[in-house]
Rosetta silent file (secondary structure, phi, psi, omega in degrees, C-alpha in Angstrom):
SEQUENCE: XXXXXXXXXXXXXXXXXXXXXXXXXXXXXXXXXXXXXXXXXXXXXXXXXXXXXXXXXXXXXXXXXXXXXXXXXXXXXXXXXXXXXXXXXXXXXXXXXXXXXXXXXXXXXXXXXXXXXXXXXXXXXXXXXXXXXXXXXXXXXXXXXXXXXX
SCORE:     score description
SCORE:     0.000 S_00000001
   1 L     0.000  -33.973 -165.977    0.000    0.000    0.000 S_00000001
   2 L  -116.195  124.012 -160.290    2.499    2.211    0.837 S_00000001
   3 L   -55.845 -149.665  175.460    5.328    2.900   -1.692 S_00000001
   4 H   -98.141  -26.367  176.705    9.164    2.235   -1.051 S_00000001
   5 H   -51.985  -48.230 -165.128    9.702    6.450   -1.487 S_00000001
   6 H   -87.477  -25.323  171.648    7.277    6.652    1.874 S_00000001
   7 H   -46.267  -48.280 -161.494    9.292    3.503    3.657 S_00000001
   8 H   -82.916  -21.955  162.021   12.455    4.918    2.973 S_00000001
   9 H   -84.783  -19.540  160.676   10.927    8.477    4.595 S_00000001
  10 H   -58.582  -40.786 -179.910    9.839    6.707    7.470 S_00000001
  11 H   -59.423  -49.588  165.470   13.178    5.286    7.923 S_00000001
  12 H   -58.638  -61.955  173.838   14.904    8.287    7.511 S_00000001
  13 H   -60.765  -73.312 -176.978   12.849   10.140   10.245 S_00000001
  14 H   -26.329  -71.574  167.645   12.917    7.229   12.840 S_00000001
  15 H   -33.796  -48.247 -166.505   16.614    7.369   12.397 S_00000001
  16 H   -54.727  -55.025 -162.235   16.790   10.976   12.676 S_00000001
  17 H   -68.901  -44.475 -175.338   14.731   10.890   16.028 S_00000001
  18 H   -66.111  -14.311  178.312   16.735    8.335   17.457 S_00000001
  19 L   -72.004  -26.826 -167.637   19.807   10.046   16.509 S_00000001
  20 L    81.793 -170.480 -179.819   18.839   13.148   18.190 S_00000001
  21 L   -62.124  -16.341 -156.285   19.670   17.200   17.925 S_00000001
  22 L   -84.969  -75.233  153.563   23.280   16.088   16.837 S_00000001
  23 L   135.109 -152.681  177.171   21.477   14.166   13.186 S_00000001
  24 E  -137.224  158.255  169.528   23.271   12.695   11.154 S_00000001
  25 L   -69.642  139.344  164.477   25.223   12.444    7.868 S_00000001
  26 H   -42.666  -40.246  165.785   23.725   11.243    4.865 S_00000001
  27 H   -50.646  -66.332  172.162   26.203    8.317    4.264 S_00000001
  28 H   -23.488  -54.448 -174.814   25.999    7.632    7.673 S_00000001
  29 H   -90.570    0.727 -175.468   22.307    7.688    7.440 S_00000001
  30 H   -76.631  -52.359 -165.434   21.494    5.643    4.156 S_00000001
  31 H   -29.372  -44.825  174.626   23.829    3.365    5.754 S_00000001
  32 H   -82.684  -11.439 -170.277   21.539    2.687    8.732 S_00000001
  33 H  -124.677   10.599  167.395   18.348    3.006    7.603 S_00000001
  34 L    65.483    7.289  172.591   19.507    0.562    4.495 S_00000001
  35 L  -109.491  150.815 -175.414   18.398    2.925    1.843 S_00000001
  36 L   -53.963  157.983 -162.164   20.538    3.839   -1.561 S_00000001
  37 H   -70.659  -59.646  170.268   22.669    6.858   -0.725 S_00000001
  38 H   -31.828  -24.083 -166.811   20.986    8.566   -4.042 S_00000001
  39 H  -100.986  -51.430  165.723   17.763    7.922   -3.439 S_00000001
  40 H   -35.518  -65.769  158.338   18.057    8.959    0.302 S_00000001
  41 H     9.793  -67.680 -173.800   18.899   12.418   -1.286 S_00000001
  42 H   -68.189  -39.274  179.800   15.730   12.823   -2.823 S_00000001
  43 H   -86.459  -17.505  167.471   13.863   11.936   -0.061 S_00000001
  44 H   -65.744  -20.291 -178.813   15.783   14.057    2.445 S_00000001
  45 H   -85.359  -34.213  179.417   15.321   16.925    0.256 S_00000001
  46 H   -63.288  -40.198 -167.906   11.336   16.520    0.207 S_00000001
  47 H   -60.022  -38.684  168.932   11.683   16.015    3.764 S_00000001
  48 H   -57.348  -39.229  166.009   13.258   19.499    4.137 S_00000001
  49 H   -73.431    1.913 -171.096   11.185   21.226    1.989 S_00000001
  50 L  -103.503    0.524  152.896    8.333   20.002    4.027 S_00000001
  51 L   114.322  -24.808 -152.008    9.376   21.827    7.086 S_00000001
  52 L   -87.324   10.337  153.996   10.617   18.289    9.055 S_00000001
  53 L  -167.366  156.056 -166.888   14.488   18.851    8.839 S_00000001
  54 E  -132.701  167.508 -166.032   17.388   21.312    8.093 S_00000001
  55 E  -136.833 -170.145  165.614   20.623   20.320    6.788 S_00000001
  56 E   175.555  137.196  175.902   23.834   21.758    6.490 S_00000001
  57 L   -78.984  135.220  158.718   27.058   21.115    3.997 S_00000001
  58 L   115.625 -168.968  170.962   30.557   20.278    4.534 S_00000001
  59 L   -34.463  143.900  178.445   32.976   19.076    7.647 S_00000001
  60 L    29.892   26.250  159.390   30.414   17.957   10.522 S_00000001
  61 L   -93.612 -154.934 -141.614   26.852   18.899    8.617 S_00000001
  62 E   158.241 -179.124  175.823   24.390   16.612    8.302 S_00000001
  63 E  -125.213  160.946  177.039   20.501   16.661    8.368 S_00000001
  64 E  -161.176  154.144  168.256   18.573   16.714   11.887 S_00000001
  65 L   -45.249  140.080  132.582   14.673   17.176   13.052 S_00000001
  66 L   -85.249   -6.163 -173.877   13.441   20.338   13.106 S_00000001
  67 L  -131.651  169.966 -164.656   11.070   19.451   15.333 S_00000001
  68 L   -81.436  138.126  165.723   10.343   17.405   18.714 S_00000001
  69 L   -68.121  -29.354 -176.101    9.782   13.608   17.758 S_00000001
  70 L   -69.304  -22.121 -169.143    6.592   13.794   20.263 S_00000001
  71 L  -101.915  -29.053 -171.963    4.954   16.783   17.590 S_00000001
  72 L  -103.840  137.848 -171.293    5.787   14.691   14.064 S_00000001
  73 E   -83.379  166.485  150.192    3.201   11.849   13.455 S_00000001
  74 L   -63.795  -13.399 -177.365    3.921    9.115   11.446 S_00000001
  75 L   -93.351  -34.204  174.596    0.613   10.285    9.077 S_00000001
  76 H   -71.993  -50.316 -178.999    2.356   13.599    9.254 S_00000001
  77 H   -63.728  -42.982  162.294    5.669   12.086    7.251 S_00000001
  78 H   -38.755  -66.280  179.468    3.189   10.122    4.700 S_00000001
  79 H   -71.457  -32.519  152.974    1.557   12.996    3.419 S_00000001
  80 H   -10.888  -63.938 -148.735    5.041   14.698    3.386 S_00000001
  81 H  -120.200  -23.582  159.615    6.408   12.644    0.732 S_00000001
  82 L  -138.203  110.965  173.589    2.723   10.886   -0.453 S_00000001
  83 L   -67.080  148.223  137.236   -0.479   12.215    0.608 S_00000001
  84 L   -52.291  117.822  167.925   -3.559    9.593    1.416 S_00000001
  85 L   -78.354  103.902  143.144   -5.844   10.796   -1.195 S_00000001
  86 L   -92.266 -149.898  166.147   -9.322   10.104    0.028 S_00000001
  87 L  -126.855  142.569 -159.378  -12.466    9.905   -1.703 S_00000001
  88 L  -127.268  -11.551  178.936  -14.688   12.303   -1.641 S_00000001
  89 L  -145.547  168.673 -172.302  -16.794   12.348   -4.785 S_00000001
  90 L   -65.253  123.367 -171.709  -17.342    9.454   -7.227 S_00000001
  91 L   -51.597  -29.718  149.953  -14.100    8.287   -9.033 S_00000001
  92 L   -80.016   -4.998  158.640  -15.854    7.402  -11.865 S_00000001
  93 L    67.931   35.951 -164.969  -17.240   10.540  -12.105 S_00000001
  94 L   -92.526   84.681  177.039  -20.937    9.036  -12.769 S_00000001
  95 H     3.938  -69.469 -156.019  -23.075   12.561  -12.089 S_00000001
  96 H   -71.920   -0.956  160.851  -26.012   10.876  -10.316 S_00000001
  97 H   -87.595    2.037  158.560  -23.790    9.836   -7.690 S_00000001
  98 L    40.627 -153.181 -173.800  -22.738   13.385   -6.664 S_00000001
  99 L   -71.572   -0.462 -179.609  -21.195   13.546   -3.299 S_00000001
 100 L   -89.128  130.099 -167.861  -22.752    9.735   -2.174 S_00000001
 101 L   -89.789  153.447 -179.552  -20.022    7.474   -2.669 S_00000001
 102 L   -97.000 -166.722 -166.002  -21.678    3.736   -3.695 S_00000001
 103 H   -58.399  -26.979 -152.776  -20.867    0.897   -1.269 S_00000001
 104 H   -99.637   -4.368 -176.517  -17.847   -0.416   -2.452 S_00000001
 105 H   -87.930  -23.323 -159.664  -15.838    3.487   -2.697 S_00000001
 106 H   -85.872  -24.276  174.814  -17.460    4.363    0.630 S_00000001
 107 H   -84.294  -11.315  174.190  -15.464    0.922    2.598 S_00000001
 108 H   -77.129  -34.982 -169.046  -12.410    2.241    0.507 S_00000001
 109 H   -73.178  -15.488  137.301  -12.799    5.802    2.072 S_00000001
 110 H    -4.772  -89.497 -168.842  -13.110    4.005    5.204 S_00000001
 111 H   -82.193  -31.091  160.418  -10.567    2.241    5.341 S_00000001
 112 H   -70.821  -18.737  172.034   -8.450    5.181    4.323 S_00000001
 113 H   -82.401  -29.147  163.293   -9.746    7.329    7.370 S_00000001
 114 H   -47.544  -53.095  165.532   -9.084    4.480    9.212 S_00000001
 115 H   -62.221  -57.637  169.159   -5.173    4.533    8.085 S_00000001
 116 H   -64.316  -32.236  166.696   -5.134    8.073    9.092 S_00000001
 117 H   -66.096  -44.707  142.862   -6.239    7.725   12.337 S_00000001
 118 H    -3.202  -81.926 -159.286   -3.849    5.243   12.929 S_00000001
 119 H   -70.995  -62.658 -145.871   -0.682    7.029   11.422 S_00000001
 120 L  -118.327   66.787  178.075   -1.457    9.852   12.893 S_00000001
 121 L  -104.357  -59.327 -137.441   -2.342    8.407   16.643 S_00000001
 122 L   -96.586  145.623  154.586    1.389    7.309   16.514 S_00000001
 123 E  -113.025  177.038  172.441    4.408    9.836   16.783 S_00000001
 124 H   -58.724  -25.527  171.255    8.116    9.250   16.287 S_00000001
 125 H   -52.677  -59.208 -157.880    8.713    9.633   20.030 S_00000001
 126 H   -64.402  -43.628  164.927    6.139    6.413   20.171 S_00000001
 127 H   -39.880  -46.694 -170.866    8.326    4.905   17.540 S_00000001
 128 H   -93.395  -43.815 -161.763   11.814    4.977   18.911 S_00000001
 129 L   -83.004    1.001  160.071   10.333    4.587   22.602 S_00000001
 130 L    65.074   16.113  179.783    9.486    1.100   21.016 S_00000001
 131 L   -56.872  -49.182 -162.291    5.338    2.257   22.929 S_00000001
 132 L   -67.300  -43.203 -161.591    3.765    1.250   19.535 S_00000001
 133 L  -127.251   14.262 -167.074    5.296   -2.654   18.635 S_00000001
 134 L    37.535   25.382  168.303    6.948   -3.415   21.900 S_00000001
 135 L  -142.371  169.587 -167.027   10.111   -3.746   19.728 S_00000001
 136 L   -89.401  144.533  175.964   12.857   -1.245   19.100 S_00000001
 137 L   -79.546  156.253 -175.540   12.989    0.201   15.027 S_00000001
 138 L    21.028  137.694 -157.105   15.367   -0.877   12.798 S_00000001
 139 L   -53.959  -67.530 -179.654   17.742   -3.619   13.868 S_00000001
 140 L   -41.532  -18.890 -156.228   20.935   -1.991   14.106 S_00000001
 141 L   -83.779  114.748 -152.991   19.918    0.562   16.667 S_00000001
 142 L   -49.792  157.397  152.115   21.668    0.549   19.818 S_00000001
 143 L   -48.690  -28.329 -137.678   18.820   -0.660   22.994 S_00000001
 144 L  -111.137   -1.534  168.959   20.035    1.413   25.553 S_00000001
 145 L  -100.660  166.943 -167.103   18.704    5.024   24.718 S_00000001
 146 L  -105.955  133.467  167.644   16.279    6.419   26.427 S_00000001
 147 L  -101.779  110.150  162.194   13.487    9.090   25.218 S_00000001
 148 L  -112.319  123.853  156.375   12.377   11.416   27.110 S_00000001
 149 L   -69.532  115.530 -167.029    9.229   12.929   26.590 S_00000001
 150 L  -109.651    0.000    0.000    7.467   15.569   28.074 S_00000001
């Protein structure tokens, strides 16, 4: 459902949070979050222009959060880099259904409201604080820090 472009921004951000104010490099971070260095790029740049990280060139830059991991949702990083499109008027564009969706558009829009509440229940704080799956993100990632939230 969700492409590999929004996986790979998920990935990125998780890392980020767990990394802290200090961020990371880009090598450093395709390295960790297992995505091509190139492709991280792209998505680090959407991520920037989307308000969720500044960067900075040369000796010691890097990219980092702009923001508290408890304030960015995981629903908030989706629509970042792919909005959920729901549906709001028929797709097929058949007039006499106007704004009543028929049965089988109205369990997709559902189930897409459904996704959003979801995503954006959970924040990156919940993520890294391992609250959401009882297990810590991405394998490599040391056990032993601690998140504090306030």
């Amino acid at each position: 459902m969700f492409s590999q472009t929004v996986e790979y921004a998920l990935r990125a951000m998780v890392q980020l949070a767990y990394a802290g104010p200090a961020g990371s490099s880009t090598d450093e971070l395709a390295q960790k979050t297992q995505v091509p260095r190139a492709y991280l790029s792209k998505v680090l740049q959407g991520l920037r222009v989307a308000g969720f990280l500044k960067s900075q060139r040369g000796v010691g830059g890097g990219v980092c959060l702009i923001l508290q991991p408890e304030h960015v949702t995981i629903l908030d990083v989706v629509n970042a880099v792919e909005p959920i499109v729901r549906i709001h008027t028929c797709p097929l564009g058949i007039e006499s259904h106007g704004r009543n969706l028929c049965p089988l558009h109205t369990k997709m829009d559902c189930t897409y409201a459904s996704i959003e509440a979801s995503l954006g229940a959970t924040t990156l704080a919940d993520v890294i604080a391992g609250k959401s799956f009882g297990l810590l993100p991405l394998c490599s990632m040391p056990n032993h820090i601690e998140l504090v939230v306030q």
